[in-house]
mmCIF file of C-alpha atoms and ligand atoms in Angstrom:
data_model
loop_
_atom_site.group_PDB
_atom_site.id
_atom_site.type_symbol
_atom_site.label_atom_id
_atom_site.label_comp_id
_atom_site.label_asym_id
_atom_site.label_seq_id
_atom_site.Cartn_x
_atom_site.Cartn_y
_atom_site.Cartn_z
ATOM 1 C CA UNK L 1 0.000 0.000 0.000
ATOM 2 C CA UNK L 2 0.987 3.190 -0.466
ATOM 3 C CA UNK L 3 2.364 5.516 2.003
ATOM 4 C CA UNK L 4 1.163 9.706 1.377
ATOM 5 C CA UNK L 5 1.413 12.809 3.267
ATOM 6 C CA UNK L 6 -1.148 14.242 4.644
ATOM 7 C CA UNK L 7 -1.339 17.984 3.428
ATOM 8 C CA UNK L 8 -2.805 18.805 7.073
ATOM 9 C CA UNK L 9 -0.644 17.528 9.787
ATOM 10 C CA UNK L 10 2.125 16.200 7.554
ATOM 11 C CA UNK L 11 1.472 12.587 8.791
ATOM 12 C CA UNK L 12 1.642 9.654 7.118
ATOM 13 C CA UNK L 13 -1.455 8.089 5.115
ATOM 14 C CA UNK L 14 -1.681 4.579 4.077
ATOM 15 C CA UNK L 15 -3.742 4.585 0.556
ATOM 16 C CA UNK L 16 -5.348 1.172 -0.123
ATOM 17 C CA UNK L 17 -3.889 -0.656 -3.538
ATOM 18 C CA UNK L 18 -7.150 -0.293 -5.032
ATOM 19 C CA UNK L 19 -7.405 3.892 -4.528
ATOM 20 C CA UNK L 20 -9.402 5.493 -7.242
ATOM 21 C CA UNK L 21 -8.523 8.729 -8.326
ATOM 22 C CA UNK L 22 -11.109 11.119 -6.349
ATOM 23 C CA UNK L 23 -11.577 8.718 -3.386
ATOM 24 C CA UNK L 24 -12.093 10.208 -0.262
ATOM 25 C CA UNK L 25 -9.819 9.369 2.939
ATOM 26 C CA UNK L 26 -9.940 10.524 6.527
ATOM 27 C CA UNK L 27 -6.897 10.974 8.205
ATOM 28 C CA UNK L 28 -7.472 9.030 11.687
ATOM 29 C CA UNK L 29 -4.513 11.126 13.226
ATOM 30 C CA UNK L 30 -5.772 14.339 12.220
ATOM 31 C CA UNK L 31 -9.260 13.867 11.306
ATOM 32 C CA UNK L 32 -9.010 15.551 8.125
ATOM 33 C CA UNK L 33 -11.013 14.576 4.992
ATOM 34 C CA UNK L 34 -8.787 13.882 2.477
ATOM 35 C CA UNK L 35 -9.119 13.617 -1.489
ATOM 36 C CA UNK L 36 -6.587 11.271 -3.788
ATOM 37 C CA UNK L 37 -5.635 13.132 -6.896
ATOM 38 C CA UNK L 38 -3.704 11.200 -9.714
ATOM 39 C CA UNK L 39 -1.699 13.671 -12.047
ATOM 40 C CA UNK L 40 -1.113 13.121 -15.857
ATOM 41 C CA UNK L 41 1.825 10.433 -14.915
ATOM 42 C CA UNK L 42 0.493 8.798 -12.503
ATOM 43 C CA UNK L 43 1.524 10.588 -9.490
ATOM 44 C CA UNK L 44 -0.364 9.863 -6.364
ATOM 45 C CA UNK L 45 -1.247 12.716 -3.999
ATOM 46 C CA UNK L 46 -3.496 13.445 -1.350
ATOM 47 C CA UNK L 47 -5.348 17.060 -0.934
ATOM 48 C CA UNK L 48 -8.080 18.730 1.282
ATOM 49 C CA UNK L 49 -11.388 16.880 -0.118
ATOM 50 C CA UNK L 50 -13.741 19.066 -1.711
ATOM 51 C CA UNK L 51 -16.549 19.848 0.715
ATOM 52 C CA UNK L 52 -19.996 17.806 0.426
ATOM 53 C CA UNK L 53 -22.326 19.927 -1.072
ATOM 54 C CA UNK L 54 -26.526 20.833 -1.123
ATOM 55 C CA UNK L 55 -26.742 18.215 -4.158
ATOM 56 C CA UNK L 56 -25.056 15.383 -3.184
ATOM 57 C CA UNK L 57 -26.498 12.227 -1.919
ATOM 58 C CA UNK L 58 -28.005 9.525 -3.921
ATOM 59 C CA UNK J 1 -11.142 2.602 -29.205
ATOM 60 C CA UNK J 2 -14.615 2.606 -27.853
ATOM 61 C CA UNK J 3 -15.124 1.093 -24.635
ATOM 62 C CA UNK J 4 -18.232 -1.187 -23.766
ATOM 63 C CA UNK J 5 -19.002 1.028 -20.419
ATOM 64 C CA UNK J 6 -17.757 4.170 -18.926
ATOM 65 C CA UNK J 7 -18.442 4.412 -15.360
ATOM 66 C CA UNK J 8 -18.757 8.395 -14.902
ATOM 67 C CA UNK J 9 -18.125 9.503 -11.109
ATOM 68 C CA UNK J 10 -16.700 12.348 -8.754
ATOM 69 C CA UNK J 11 -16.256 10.585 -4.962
ATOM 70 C CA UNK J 12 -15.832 6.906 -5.561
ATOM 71 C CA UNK J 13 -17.652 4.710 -3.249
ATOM 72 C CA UNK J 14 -17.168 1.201 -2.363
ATOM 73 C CA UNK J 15 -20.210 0.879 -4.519
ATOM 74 C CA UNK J 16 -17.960 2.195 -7.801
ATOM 75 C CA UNK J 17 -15.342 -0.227 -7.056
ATOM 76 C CA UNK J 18 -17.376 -3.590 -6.735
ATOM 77 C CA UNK J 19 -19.048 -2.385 -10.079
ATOM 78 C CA UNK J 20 -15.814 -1.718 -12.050
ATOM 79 C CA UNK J 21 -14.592 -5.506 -10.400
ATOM 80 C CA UNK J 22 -17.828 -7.295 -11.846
ATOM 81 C CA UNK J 23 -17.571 -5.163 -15.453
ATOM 82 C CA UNK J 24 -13.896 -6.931 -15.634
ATOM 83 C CA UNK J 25 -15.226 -10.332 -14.486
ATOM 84 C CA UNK J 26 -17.789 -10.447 -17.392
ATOM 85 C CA UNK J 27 -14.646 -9.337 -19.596
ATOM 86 C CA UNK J 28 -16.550 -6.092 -20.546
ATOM 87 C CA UNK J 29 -14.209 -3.465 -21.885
ATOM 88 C CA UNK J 30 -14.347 -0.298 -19.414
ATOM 89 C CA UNK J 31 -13.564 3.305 -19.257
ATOM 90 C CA UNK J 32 -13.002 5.055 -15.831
ATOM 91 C CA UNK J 33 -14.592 8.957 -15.962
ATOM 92 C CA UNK J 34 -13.969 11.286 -13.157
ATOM 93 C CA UNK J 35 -16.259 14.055 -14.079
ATOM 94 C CA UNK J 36 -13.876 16.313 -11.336
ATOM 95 C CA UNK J 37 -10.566 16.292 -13.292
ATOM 96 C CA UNK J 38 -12.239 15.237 -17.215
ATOM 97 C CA UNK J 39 -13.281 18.049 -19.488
ATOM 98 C CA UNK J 40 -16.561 16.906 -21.338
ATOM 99 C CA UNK J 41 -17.290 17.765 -24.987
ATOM 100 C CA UNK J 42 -20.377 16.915 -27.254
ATOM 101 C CA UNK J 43 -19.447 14.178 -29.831
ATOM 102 C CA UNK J 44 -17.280 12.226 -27.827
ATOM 103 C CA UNK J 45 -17.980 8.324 -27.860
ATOM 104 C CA UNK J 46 -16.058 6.783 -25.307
ATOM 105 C CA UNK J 47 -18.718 3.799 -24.777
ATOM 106 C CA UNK J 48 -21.673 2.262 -25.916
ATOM 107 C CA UNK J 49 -23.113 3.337 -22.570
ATOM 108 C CA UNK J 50 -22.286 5.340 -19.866
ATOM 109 C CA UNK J 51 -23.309 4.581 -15.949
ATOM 110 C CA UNK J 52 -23.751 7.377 -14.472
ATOM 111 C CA UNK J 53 -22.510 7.437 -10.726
ATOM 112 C CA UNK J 54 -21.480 10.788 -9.639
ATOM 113 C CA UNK J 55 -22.283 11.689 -5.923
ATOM 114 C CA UNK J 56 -23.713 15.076 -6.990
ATOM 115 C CA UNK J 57 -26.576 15.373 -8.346
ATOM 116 C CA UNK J 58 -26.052 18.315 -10.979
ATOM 117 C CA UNK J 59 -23.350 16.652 -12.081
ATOM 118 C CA UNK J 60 -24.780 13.309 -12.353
ATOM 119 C CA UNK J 61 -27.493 14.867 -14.432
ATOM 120 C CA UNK J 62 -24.919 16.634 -16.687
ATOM 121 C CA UNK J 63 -22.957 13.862 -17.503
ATOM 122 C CA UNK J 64 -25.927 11.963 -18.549
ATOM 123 C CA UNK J 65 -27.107 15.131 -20.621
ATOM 124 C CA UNK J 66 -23.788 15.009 -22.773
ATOM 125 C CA UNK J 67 -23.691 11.264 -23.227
ATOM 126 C CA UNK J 68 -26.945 11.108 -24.551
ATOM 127 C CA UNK J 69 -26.943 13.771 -26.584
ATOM 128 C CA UNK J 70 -23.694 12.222 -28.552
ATOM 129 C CA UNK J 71 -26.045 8.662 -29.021
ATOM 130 C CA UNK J 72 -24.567 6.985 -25.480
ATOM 131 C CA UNK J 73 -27.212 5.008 -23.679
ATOM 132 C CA UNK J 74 -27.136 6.700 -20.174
ATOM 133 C CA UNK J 75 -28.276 4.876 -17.039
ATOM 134 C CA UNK J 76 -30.048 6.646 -15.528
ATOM 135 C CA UNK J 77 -30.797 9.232 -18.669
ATOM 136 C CA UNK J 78 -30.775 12.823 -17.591
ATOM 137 C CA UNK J 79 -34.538 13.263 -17.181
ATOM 138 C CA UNK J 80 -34.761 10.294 -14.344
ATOM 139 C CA UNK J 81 -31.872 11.828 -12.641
ATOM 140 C CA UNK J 82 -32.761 15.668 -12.431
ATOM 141 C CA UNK J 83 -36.311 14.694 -11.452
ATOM 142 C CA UNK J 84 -35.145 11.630 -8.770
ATOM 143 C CA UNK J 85 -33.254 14.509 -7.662
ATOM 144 C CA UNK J 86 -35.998 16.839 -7.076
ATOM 145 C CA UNK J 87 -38.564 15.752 -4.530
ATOM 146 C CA UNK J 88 -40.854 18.295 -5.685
ATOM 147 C CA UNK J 89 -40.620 16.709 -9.345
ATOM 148 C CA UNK J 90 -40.577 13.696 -8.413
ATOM 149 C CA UNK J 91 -43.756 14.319 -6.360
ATOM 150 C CA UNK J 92 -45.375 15.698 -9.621
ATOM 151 C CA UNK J 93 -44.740 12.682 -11.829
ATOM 152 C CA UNK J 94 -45.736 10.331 -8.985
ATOM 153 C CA UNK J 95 -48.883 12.324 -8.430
ATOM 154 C CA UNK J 96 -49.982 12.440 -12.366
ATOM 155 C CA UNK J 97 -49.481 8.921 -12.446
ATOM 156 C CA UNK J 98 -51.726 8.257 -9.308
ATOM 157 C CA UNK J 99 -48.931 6.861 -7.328
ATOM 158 C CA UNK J 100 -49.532 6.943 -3.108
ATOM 159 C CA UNK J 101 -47.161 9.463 -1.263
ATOM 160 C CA UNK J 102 -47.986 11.079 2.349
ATOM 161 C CA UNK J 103 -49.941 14.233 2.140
ATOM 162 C CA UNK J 104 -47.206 17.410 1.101
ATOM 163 C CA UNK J 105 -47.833 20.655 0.738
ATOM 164 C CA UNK J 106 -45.008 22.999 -0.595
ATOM 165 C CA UNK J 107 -43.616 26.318 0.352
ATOM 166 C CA UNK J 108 -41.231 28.353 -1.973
ATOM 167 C CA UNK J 109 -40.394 30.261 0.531
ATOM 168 C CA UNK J 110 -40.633 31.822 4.242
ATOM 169 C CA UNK J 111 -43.754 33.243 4.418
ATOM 170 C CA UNK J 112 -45.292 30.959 2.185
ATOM 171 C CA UNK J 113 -44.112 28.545 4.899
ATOM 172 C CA UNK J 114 -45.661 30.472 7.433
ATOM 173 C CA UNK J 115 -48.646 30.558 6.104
ATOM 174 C CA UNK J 116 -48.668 26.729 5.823
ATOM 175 C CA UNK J 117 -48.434 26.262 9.513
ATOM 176 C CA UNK J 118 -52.392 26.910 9.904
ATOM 177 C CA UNK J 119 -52.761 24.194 7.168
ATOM 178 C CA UNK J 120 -51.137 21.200 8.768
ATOM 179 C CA UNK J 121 -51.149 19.279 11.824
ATOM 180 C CA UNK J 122 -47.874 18.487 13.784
ATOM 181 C CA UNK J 123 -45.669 16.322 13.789
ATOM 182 C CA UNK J 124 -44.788 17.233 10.306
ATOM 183 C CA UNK J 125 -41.616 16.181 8.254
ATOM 184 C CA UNK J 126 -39.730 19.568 6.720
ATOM 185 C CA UNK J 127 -37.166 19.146 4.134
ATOM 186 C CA UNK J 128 -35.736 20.726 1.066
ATOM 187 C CA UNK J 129 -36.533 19.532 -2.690
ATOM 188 C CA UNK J 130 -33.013 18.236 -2.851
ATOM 189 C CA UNK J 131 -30.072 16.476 -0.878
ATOM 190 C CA UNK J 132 -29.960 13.585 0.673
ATOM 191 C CA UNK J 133 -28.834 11.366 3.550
ATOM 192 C CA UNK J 134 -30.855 12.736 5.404
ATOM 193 C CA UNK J 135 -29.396 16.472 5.520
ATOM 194 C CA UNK J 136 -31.795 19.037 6.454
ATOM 195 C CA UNK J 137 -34.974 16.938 7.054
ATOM 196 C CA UNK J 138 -36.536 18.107 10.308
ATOM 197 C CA UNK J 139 -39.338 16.436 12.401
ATOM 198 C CA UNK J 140 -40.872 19.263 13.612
ATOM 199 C CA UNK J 141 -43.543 18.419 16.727
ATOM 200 C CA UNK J 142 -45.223 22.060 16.985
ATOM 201 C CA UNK J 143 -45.467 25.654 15.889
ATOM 202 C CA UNK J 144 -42.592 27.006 17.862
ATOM 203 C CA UNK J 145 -39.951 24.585 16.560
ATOM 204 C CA UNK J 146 -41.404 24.941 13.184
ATOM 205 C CA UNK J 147 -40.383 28.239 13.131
ATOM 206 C CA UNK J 148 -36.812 28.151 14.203
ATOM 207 C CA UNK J 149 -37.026 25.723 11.275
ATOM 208 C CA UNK J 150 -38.193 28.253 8.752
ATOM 209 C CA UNK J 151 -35.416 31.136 10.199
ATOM 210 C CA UNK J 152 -32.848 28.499 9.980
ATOM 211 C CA UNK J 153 -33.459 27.800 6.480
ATOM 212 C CA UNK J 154 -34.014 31.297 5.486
ATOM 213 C CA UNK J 155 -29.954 31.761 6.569
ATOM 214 C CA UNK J 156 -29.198 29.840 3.393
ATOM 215 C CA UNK J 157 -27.896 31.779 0.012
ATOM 216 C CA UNK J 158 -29.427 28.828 -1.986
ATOM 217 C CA UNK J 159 -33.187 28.834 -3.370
ATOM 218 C CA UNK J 160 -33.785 25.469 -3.147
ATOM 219 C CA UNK J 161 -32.495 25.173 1.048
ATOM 220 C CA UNK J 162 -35.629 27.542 1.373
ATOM 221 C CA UNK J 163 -38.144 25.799 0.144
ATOM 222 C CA UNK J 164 -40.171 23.711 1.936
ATOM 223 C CA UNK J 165 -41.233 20.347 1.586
ATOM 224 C CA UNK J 166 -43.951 19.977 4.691
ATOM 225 C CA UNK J 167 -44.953 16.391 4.677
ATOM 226 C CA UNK J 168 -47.421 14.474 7.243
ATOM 227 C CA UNK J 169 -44.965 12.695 9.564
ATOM 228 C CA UNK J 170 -45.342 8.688 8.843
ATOM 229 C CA UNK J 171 -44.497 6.994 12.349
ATOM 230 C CA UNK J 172 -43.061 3.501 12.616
ATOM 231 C CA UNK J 173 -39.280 3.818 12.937
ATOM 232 C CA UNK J 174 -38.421 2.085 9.847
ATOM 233 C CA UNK J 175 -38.683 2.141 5.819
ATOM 234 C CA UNK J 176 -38.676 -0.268 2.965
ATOM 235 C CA UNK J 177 -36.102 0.591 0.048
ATOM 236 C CA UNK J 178 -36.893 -1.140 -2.998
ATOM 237 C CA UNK J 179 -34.660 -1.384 -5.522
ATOM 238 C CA UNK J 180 -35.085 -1.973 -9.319
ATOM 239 C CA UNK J 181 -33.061 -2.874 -12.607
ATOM 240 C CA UNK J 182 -34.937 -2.812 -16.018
ATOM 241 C CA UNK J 183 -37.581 -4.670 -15.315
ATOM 242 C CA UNK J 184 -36.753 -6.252 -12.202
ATOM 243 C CA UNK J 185 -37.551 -5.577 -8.884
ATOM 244 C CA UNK J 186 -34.174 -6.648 -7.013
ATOM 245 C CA UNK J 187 -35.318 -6.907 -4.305
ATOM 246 C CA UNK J 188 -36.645 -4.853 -0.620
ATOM 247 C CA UNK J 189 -35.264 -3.970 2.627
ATOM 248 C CA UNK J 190 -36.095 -2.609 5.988
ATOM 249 C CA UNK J 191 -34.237 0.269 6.962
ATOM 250 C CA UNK J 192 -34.783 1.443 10.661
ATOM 251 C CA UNK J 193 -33.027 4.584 12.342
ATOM 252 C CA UNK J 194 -29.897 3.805 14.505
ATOM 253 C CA UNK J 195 -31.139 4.886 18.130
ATOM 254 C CA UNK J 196 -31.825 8.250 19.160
ATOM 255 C CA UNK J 197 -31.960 8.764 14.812
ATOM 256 C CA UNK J 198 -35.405 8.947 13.344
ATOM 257 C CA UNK J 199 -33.609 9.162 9.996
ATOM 258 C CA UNK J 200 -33.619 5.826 8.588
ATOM 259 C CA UNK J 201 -30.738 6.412 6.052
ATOM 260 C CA UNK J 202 -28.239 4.103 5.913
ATOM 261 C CA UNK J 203 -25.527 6.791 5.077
ATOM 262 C CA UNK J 204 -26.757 7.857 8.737
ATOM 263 C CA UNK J 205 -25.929 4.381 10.474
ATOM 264 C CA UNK J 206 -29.736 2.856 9.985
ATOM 265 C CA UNK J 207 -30.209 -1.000 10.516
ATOM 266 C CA UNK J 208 -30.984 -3.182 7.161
ATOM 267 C CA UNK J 209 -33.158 -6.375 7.192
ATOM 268 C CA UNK J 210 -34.216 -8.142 4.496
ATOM 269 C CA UNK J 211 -37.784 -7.483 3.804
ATOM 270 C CA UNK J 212 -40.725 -9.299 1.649
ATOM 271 C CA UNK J 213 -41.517 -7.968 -1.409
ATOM 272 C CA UNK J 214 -45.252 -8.702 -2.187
ATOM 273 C CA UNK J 215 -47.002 -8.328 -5.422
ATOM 274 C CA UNK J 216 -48.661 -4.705 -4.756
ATOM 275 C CA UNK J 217 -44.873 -3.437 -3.753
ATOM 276 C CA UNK J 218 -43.549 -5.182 -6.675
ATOM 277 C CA UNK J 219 -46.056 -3.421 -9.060
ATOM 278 C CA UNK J 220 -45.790 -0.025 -7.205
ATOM 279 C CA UNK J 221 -42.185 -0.157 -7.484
ATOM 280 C CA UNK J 222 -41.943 -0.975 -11.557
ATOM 281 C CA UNK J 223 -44.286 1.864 -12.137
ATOM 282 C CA UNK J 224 -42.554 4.286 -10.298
ATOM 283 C CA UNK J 225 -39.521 3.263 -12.142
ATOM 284 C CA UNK J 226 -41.336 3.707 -15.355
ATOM 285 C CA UNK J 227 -42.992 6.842 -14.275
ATOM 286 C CA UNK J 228 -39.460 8.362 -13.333
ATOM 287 C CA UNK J 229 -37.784 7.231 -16.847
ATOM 288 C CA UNK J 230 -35.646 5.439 -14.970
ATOM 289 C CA UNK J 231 -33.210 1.773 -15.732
ATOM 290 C CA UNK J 232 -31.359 1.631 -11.885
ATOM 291 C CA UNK J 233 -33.742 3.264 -9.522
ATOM 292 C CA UNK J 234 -34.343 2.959 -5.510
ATOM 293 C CA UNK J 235 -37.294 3.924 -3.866
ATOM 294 C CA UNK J 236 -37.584 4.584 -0.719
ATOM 295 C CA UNK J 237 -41.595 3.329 0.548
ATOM 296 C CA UNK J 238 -43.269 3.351 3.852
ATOM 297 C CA UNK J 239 -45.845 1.162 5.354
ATOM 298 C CA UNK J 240 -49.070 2.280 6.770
ATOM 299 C CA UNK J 241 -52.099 0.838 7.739
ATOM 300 C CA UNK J 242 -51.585 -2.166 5.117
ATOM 301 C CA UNK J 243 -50.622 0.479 2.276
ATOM 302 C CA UNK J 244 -47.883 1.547 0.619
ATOM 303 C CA UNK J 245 -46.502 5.357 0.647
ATOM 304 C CA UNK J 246 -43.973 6.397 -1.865
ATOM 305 C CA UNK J 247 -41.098 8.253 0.227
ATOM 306 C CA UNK J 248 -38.531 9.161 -1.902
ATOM 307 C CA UNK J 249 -36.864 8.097 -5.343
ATOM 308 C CA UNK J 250 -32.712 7.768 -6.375
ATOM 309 C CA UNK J 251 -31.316 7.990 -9.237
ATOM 310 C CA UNK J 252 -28.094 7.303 -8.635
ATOM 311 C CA UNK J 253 -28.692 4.730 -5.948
ATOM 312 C CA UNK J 254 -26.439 3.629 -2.988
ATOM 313 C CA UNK J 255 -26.621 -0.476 -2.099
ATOM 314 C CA UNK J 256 -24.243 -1.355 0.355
ATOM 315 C CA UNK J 257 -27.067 -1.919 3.279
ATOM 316 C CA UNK J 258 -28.935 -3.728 0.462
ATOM 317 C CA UNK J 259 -26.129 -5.941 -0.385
ATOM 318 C CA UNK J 260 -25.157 -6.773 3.295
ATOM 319 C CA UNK J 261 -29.332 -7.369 4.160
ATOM 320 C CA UNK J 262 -29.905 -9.313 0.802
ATOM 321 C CA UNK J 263 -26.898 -11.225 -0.190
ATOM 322 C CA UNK J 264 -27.956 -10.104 -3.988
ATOM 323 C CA UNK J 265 -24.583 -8.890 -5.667
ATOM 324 C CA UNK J 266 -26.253 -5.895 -7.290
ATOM 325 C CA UNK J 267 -23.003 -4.801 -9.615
ATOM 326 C CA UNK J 268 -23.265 -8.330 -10.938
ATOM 327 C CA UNK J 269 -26.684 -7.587 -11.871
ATOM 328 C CA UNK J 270 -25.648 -4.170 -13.213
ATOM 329 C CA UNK J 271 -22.709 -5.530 -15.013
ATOM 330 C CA UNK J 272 -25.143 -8.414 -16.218
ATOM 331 C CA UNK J 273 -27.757 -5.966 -17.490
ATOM 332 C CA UNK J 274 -25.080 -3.636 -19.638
ATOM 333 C CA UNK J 275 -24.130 -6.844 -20.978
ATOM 334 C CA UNK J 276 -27.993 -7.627 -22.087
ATOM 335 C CA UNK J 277 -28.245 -4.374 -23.302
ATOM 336 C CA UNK J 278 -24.412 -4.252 -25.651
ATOM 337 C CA UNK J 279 -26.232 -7.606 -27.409
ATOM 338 C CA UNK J 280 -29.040 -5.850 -28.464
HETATM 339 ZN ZN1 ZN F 301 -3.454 14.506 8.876
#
C-alpha cells in the first residue's frame, strides 16, 4: 500500500492498492477529509477533499 | 477505441469499485470517468453506454445530458436523474401517475411557509426539494420549533435550502427501500433509524433487514420506475395501515445496506444488465 502525506498535519497516510482517483480518505490522526488526486503520470497525492455539497447524496 | 461502459463519477464509493470488479469479471471493456478532473465535450464516444454514478446530483445529471446527446445510452438518462433529484418533481410525476405518497404541501419560501403552519397538523416532516442522507430533514412536533425551522433555512444563500417540503410525519421507525433494474424488482429492505436517529438512512448508520416484497410493492415499485424514466432506480416506501406510501426516489442509488441485508450482488446484476443491453 501506499504511504502519502497528509497535506494537514504532515502525517503519514496509508492509501489502499485499489485507490481510485477522487476517493475520499480521513486521516485518523488528524481527522481531516482527504481527497486522492492522480496527475497526468500517474503521481499519487493526497489534498483537502472538496466539501460535500446541497446536491449530493443519492 | 470505444469502450463497452464508462463508469462516470466524482467521490468513488465502495459501490464504484465492486461495479468496475464485476464489469472486468464479465470481460466487458471499461472506461473510468472522473467528471472532477475530465473536461466533457459533445461528440465524444467513449462507450456504448455510460453509468452514471457521480455523488452530486447536478453533475450526475450533466454527464448523462452530454452522453446522450452524442447517441450513449445513459443509465439513468438525464430526465430520471434531475427529477429523482428533485422531490418536488418527483412528487409531480408520482402524483400524475396516481402513485400513493404522504400528504405534502409545498412552500417556496418563508412566508409561504408560514402561512402553511395553519394548514397542517404536527408532527410534520420539513425538508428541502433536494439532498440527501438525510441532511436538512426536520421532524418538527409544533409551531414554535417549526419556526426556528423556517429562520434556519431562510440563513441559506441557496433557493432550493428555502423551500419547503412539509410532509405528514409517517411513524413507525423504519422504511422499505426497494430497488429496481430494467424490469426487475431486485429486491426490498427494511431500513430502521440507529437509536436516538429517526432518519432511517443508511448513510446515517440505519439497521438493514431483508424485507418481503409482495405483489402490490412489486407493481408499485416498476411503475414508479417507469414513471421516473428510470433503468437503476431505488425507492424509498413506507408502510401504513396495510398500504404503501412512496417516500422518496434515487437515481443514482447507494446499495451497500442492500447488499449486506440481501446477499444479492447488485453490480453483478448491473454488469449483467449492460451486458444484455451491448447484445441488443
Ligand atoms: Zn493529517
Amino acid at each position: 500500500m501506499p504511504v502519502l502525506k497528509c497535506p494537514i498535519c504532515g502525517g503519514d497516510v496509508e492509501v489502499p492498492d485499489d485507490a481510485l482517483p477522487g476517493e475520499f480518505f480521513e486521516h485518523d490522526e488528524c481527522g481531516s477529509q482527504l481527497e486522492l488526486e492522480v496527475d497526468e503520470n500517474g503521481e499519487m497525492r493526497l489534498k483537502q477533499a472538496e466539501e460535500i455539497s446541497e446536491d449530493w447524496g443519492e | 477505441m470505444t469502450a463497452d461502459v464508462e463508469l462516470i463519477i466524482d467521490v468513488p464509493r465502495l459501490e464504484e469499485k465492486l461495479i468496475l470488479e464485476e464489469l472486468g469479471k464479465l470481460g466487458l471493456k471499461f472506461k473510468l470517468t472522473n467528471a472532477k478532473y475530465t473536461p466533457l465535450v459533445w461528440g465524444e464516444r467513449p462507450a456504448e453506454v455510460s453509468l452514471i454514478r457521480a455523488v452530486s446530483m447536478q453533475r450526475a445529471a450533466y454527464c448523462a445530458a452530454i452522453r446522450e446527446a452524442s447517441g450513449i445510452r445513459a443509465i439513468n438518462s438525464a430526465e430520471a436523474i434531475v427529477v429523482a433529484g428533485d422531490k418536488i418533481l418527483t412528487l409531480s410525476r408520482l402524483w400524475r401517475a396516481g402513485i400513493p405518497f404522504p400528504e405534502t404541501l409545498i412552500a417556496l419560501n418563508s412566508e409561504a411557509a408560514e402561512r402553511a403552519e395553519k394548514m397542517i397538523e404536527f408532527p410534520v416532516i420539513d425538508k428541502p426539494p433536494i439532498g440527501s442522507w438525510g441532511r436538512l430533514v426536520t421532524l418538527v412536533r409544533d409551531p414554535q420549533s417549526f419556526k426556528s425551522v423556517i429562520e434556519h433555512r431562510e440563513l441559506y444563500q441557496s433557493q432550493a435550502l428555502k423551500t419547503h417540503l412539509i410532509q405528514r410525519y409517517v411513524d413507525g421507525g423504519r422504511d422499505l427501500r426497494v430497488l429496481v433494474l430494467g424490469e426487475e424488482v431486485l429486491g426490498v429492505i427494511w431500513r430502521s433509524a440507529a437509536s436516538g436517529d429517526w432518519r432511517s438512512n443508511v448513510a446515517r448508520g440505519g439497521l438493514v433487514e431483508v424485507a418481503e416484497l409482495d405483489e402490490e410493492l412489486r407493481e408499485l415499485a416498476l411503475k414508479t420506475s417507469s414513471v421516473m424514466g428510470g433503468e437503476f432506480i431505488a425507492i424509498d416506501v413506507f408502510r401504513e395501515n396495510g398500504r404503501y406510501l412512496v417516500n422518496e426516489v434515487n437515481g443514482v442509488p447507494e446499495f451497500k445496506g442492500f447488499m449486506e441485508a440481501t446477499r444479492i450482488n447488485v453490480p453483478r446484476k448491473l454488469a449483467e444488465y449492460i451486458r444484455s443491453i451491448l447484445r441488443r
